[in-house]
Amino acid sequence: MESKCDASAAIISASPTSSPPPPQLSPRLVLSPCAACKILRRRCGDKCVLAPYFPPTEPAKFTIAHRVFGASNIIKLLQELPESQRTDAVNSMVYEAGARIRDPIYGCAGAIYNLQRQVSELQAQLAKAQVEIVSMQLQRSNLLELIHNMDQPNQEQHNMSFDSSFGNCDEFISSPDEESNDFGFIEDNKYSNTIPSTLWCDPLWI
């Protein structure tokens, strides 16, 4: 009985206490088909020509181009071009298709015509503005010249009056009828002869 217990204990001790963890599986990548293949309802392979240019997040881009050009023509055009030019070609097709949908008669040519007309109108407005600027500058120069011509006679008249006032002062100073006395005051000889000398000689206290 003891031997059976020892054997069972040995088996339990020899068995691992916990089972090993299950191997981790790598997550499976789910590739969404491009917008072109989704609309055309076909399988999108790894070598799909349309996948790099029509992502699944932009279905309207392929819808517009497919409506005007068709999927077969788009694929044929992309296959004939090098990869460096395919992005620009797709953008051009999408823009031209959108213009054709908006204007079925003229399409992209109508958009180009409208842009050229806007450019012509803006150029005409620019030329008109430049003419107005030149006219305003000419008026300003004429006004400044007129103001200068009006101020010049006033300045000359002012100078003449200033010179004449200096001439009168010189005559007043250099007049022979006026002499200065010992006290530095100016005496007029014409009036000194008429005034009696007694007025100057008689004392004030008499």
mmCIF file of C-alpha atoms in Angstrom:
data_model
loop_
_atom_site.group_PDB
_atom_site.id
_atom_site.type_symbol
_atom_site.label_atom_id
_atom_site.label_comp_id
_atom_site.label_asym_id
_atom_site.label_seq_id
_atom_site.Cartn_x
_atom_site.Cartn_y
_atom_site.Cartn_z
ATOM 1 C CA MET A 1 0.000 0.000 0.000
ATOM 2 C CA GLU A 2 2.806 2.375 0.858
ATOM 3 C CA SER A 3 4.614 1.473 -2.354
ATOM 4 C CA LYS A 4 1.547 2.440 -4.439
ATOM 5 C CA CYS A 5 1.319 5.779 -2.676
ATOM 6 C CA ASP A 6 5.005 6.455 -3.283
ATOM 7 C CA ALA A 7 4.651 5.579 -6.969
ATOM 8 C CA SER A 8 1.667 7.859 -7.426
ATOM 9 C CA ALA A 9 3.498 10.669 -5.647
ATOM 10 C CA ALA A 10 6.499 10.168 -7.904
ATOM 11 C CA ILE A 11 4.295 10.338 -11.023
ATOM 12 C CA ILE A 12 2.626 13.541 -9.787
ATOM 13 C CA SER A 13 5.988 15.118 -8.995
ATOM 14 C CA ALA A 14 7.389 14.130 -12.400
ATOM 15 C CA SER A 15 4.453 15.640 -14.361
ATOM 16 C CA PRO A 16 4.775 19.395 -15.173
ATOM 17 C CA THR A 17 2.825 21.731 -12.969
ATOM 18 C CA SER A 18 1.463 23.837 -15.924
ATOM 19 C CA SER A 19 0.940 23.224 -19.630
ATOM 20 C CA PRO A 20 3.098 25.219 -22.114
ATOM 21 C CA PRO A 21 1.424 28.323 -23.708
ATOM 22 C CA PRO A 22 -0.044 27.814 -27.171
ATOM 23 C CA PRO A 23 1.982 29.251 -30.055
ATOM 24 C CA GLN A 24 0.991 32.764 -31.079
ATOM 25 C CA LEU A 25 -0.448 33.071 -34.566
ATOM 26 C CA SER A 26 0.569 36.041 -36.669
ATOM 27 C CA PRO A 27 -2.370 38.348 -37.474
ATOM 28 C CA ARG A 28 -3.729 37.809 -40.935
ATOM 29 C CA LEU A 29 -3.613 40.879 -43.145
ATOM 30 C CA VAL A 30 -6.906 41.543 -44.821
ATOM 31 C CA LEU A 31 -6.267 43.469 -48.047
ATOM 32 C CA SER A 32 -9.151 45.580 -49.245
ATOM 33 C CA PRO A 33 -9.602 45.699 -53.007
ATOM 34 C CA CYS A 34 -8.987 48.985 -54.747
ATOM 35 C CA ALA A 35 -11.882 51.230 -55.690
ATOM 36 C CA ALA A 36 -11.684 50.193 -59.339
ATOM 37 C CA CYS A 37 -11.879 46.463 -58.621
ATOM 38 C CA LYS A 38 -14.626 46.994 -56.056
ATOM 39 C CA ILE A 39 -16.758 48.923 -58.556
ATOM 40 C CA LEU A 40 -15.991 46.470 -61.349
ATOM 41 C CA ARG A 41 -16.654 43.568 -58.945
ATOM 42 C CA ARG A 42 -13.549 41.655 -59.776
ATOM 43 C CA ARG A 43 -10.688 40.193 -57.803
ATOM 44 C CA CYS A 44 -7.917 42.705 -56.995
ATOM 45 C CA GLY A 45 -4.560 40.977 -57.375
ATOM 46 C CA ASP A 46 -1.104 42.050 -56.275
ATOM 47 C CA LYS A 47 -0.257 43.245 -59.786
ATOM 48 C CA CYS A 48 -3.384 45.328 -60.259
ATOM 49 C CA VAL A 49 -2.560 48.316 -62.458
ATOM 50 C CA LEU A 50 -5.331 50.463 -61.015
ATOM 51 C CA ALA A 51 -4.670 49.848 -57.301
ATOM 52 C CA PRO A 52 -1.910 52.471 -56.771
ATOM 53 C CA TYR A 53 -3.991 55.246 -58.335
ATOM 54 C CA PHE A 54 -7.526 54.430 -57.184
ATOM 55 C CA PRO A 55 -7.379 53.635 -53.437
ATOM 56 C CA PRO A 56 -10.439 52.129 -51.729
ATOM 57 C CA THR A 57 -11.010 55.373 -49.817
ATOM 58 C CA GLU A 58 -11.674 57.346 -53.042
ATOM 59 C CA PRO A 59 -14.337 55.482 -55.017
ATOM 60 C CA ALA A 60 -15.709 58.647 -56.645
ATOM 61 C CA LYS A 61 -12.382 59.211 -58.389
ATOM 62 C CA PHE A 62 -12.649 56.000 -60.409
ATOM 63 C CA THR A 63 -16.407 56.402 -60.901
ATOM 64 C CA ILE A 64 -15.934 59.744 -62.686
ATOM 65 C CA ALA A 65 -13.087 58.490 -64.885
ATOM 66 C CA HIS A 66 -14.851 55.210 -65.664
ATOM 67 C CA ARG A 67 -18.037 57.016 -66.659
ATOM 68 C CA VAL A 68 -16.282 59.015 -69.389
ATOM 69 C CA PHE A 69 -13.299 56.909 -70.523
ATOM 70 C CA GLY A 70 -14.157 53.368 -69.487
ATOM 71 C CA ALA A 71 -12.088 50.920 -67.442
ATOM 72 C CA SER A 72 -10.473 49.216 -70.451
ATOM 73 C CA ASN A 73 -9.240 52.508 -71.919
ATOM 74 C CA ILE A 74 -7.853 53.594 -68.548
ATOM 75 C CA ILE A 75 -5.969 50.316 -68.099
ATOM 76 C CA LYS A 76 -4.637 50.455 -71.672
ATOM 77 C CA LEU A 77 -3.435 54.045 -71.234
ATOM 78 C CA LEU A 78 -1.665 53.273 -67.961
ATOM 79 C CA GLN A 79 0.080 50.244 -69.411
ATOM 80 C CA GLU A 80 1.476 52.327 -72.273
ATOM 81 C CA LEU A 81 2.956 54.959 -69.939
ATOM 82 C CA PRO A 82 5.984 54.661 -67.639
ATOM 83 C CA GLU A 83 5.252 54.549 -63.924
ATOM 84 C CA SER A 84 6.639 58.051 -63.364
ATOM 85 C CA GLN A 85 3.897 59.550 -65.568
ATOM 86 C CA ARG A 86 0.927 57.444 -64.523
ATOM 87 C CA THR A 87 -0.063 59.607 -61.539
ATOM 88 C CA ASP A 88 -0.269 62.756 -63.655
ATOM 89 C CA ALA A 89 -2.181 60.878 -66.347
ATOM 90 C CA VAL A 90 -4.776 59.645 -63.845
ATOM 91 C CA ASN A 91 -5.233 63.138 -62.391
ATOM 92 C CA SER A 92 -5.657 64.579 -65.890
ATOM 93 C CA MET A 93 -8.254 61.962 -66.822
ATOM 94 C CA VAL A 94 -10.206 62.569 -63.619
ATOM 95 C CA TYR A 95 -10.180 66.354 -64.146
ATOM 96 C CA GLU A 96 -11.185 66.085 -67.806
ATOM 97 C CA ALA A 97 -13.939 63.603 -66.974
ATOM 98 C CA GLY A 98 -15.304 65.928 -64.275
ATOM 99 C CA ALA A 99 -15.295 68.862 -66.700
ATOM 100 C CA ARG A 100 -17.060 66.763 -69.323
ATOM 101 C CA ILE A 101 -19.739 65.782 -66.809
ATOM 102 C CA ARG A 102 -20.295 69.414 -65.776
ATOM 103 C CA ASP A 103 -20.292 70.673 -69.369
ATOM 104 C CA PRO A 104 -21.140 67.887 -71.820
ATOM 105 C CA ILE A 105 -20.728 70.165 -74.870
ATOM 106 C CA TYR A 106 -17.391 71.905 -74.306
ATOM 107 C CA GLY A 107 -15.972 69.889 -71.446
ATOM 108 C CA CYS A 108 -12.422 70.838 -70.498
ATOM 109 C CA ALA A 109 -12.221 73.344 -73.363
ATOM 110 C CA GLY A 110 -15.061 75.322 -71.797
ATOM 111 C CA ALA A 111 -13.223 75.517 -68.483
ATOM 112 C CA ILE A 112 -10.063 76.693 -70.264
ATOM 113 C CA TYR A 113 -12.065 79.336 -72.153
ATOM 114 C CA ASN A 114 -13.618 80.653 -68.936
ATOM 115 C CA LEU A 115 -10.201 80.888 -67.289
ATOM 116 C CA GLN A 116 -8.754 82.748 -70.279
ATOM 117 C CA ARG A 117 -11.690 85.177 -70.226
ATOM 118 C CA GLN A 118 -11.127 85.853 -66.526
ATOM 119 C CA VAL A 119 -7.436 86.475 -67.209
ATOM 120 C CA SER A 120 -8.300 88.951 -69.988
ATOM 121 C CA GLU A 121 -10.745 90.821 -67.742
ATOM 122 C CA LEU A 122 -8.205 91.039 -64.947
ATOM 123 C CA GLN A 123 -5.544 92.311 -67.347
ATOM 124 C CA ALA A 124 -7.932 95.019 -68.574
ATOM 125 C CA GLN A 125 -8.680 96.074 -65.001
ATOM 126 C CA LEU A 126 -4.961 96.166 -64.240
ATOM 127 C CA ALA A 127 -4.247 98.359 -67.277
ATOM 128 C CA LYS A 128 -7.072 100.737 -66.277
ATOM 129 C CA ALA A 129 -5.720 100.984 -62.750
ATOM 130 C CA GLN A 130 -2.227 101.742 -64.054
ATOM 131 C CA VAL A 131 -3.586 104.540 -66.276
ATOM 132 C CA GLU A 132 -5.425 106.050 -63.314
ATOM 133 C CA ILE A 133 -2.251 105.908 -61.212
ATOM 134 C CA VAL A 134 -0.257 107.728 -63.911
ATOM 135 C CA SER A 135 -3.008 110.368 -64.240
ATOM 136 C CA MET A 136 -3.064 110.958 -60.482
ATOM 137 C CA GLN A 137 0.712 111.294 -60.393
ATOM 138 C CA LEU A 138 0.576 113.851 -63.237
ATOM 139 C CA GLN A 139 -2.103 115.858 -61.435
ATOM 140 C CA ARG A 140 -0.040 115.819 -58.274
ATOM 141 C CA SER A 141 3.052 117.102 -60.074
ATOM 142 C CA ASN A 142 1.034 119.890 -61.744
ATOM 143 C CA LEU A 143 -0.462 120.902 -58.410
ATOM 144 C CA LEU A 144 2.953 121.048 -56.741
ATOM 145 C CA GLU A 145 4.308 123.148 -59.610
ATOM 146 C CA LEU A 146 1.367 125.549 -59.348
ATOM 147 C CA ILE A 147 1.860 125.954 -55.609
ATOM 148 C CA HIS A 148 5.564 126.618 -56.146
ATOM 149 C CA ASN A 149 4.830 129.277 -58.784
ATOM 150 C CA MET A 150 2.321 130.978 -56.486
ATOM 151 C CA ASP A 151 4.759 131.087 -53.575
ATOM 152 C CA GLN A 152 7.650 132.483 -55.618
ATOM 153 C CA PRO A 153 6.181 136.052 -56.238
ATOM 154 C CA ASN A 154 5.213 136.312 -52.587
ATOM 155 C CA GLN A 155 8.735 135.428 -51.592
ATOM 156 C CA GLU A 156 10.201 138.012 -53.970
ATOM 157 C CA GLN A 157 7.806 140.715 -52.694
ATOM 158 C CA HIS A 158 8.725 139.864 -49.151
ATOM 159 C CA ASN A 159 12.427 140.147 -49.971
ATOM 160 C CA MET A 160 11.879 143.511 -51.671
ATOM 161 C CA SER A 161 9.980 144.926 -48.701
ATOM 162 C CA PHE A 162 12.649 143.602 -46.389
ATOM 163 C CA ASP A 163 15.384 145.315 -48.422
ATOM 164 C CA SER A 164 13.457 148.609 -48.542
ATOM 165 C CA SER A 165 13.008 148.590 -44.786
ATOM 166 C CA PHE A 166 16.752 148.182 -44.378
ATOM 167 C CA GLY A 167 17.295 151.094 -46.784
ATOM 168 C CA ASN A 168 15.041 153.397 -44.737
ATOM 169 C CA CYS A 169 16.933 152.480 -41.615
ATOM 170 C CA ASP A 170 20.199 153.370 -43.294
ATOM 171 C CA GLU A 171 18.813 156.718 -44.408
ATOM 172 C CA PHE A 172 17.528 157.425 -40.926
ATOM 173 C CA ILE A 173 20.895 156.654 -39.397
ATOM 174 C CA SER A 174 22.927 158.557 -41.978
ATOM 175 C CA SER A 175 20.703 161.715 -42.073
ATOM 176 C CA PRO A 176 22.873 164.906 -41.710
ATOM 177 C CA ASP A 177 20.126 166.780 -39.869
ATOM 178 C CA GLU A 178 20.414 164.485 -36.889
ATOM 179 C CA GLU A 179 23.368 164.451 -34.583
ATOM 180 C CA SER A 180 24.001 162.727 -31.329
ATOM 181 C CA ASN A 181 24.826 164.728 -28.263
ATOM 182 C CA ASP A 182 27.253 163.900 -25.523
ATOM 183 C CA PHE A 183 24.697 161.685 -23.825
ATOM 184 C CA GLY A 184 24.240 159.452 -26.856
ATOM 185 C CA PHE A 185 20.807 160.848 -27.799
ATOM 186 C CA ILE A 186 19.981 161.915 -31.333
ATOM 187 C CA GLU A 187 19.339 165.638 -31.833
ATOM 188 C CA ASP A 188 17.584 167.141 -34.779
ATOM 189 C CA ASN A 189 19.428 170.268 -36.039
ATOM 190 C CA LYS A 190 16.346 171.574 -37.813
ATOM 191 C CA TYR A 191 14.386 171.936 -34.605
ATOM 192 C CA SER A 192 17.298 172.914 -32.380
ATOM 193 C CA ASN A 193 17.630 176.298 -34.089
ATOM 194 C CA THR A 194 13.989 177.220 -33.549
ATOM 195 C CA ILE A 195 13.910 176.395 -29.858
ATOM 196 C CA PRO A 196 15.106 179.315 -27.680
ATOM 197 C CA SER A 197 18.317 178.744 -25.908
ATOM 198 C CA THR A 198 16.862 180.071 -22.721
ATOM 199 C CA LEU A 199 14.760 176.988 -22.361
ATOM 200 C CA TRP A 200 17.869 174.972 -21.991
ATOM 201 C CA CYS A 201 19.753 177.504 -19.920
ATOM 202 C CA ASP A 202 17.115 178.655 -17.404
ATOM 203 C CA PRO A 203 17.053 176.564 -14.299
ATOM 204 C CA LEU A 204 13.959 174.619 -13.456
ATOM 205 C CA TRP A 205 13.652 175.883 -9.847
ATOM 206 C CA ILE A 206 13.144 179.580 -10.705
#
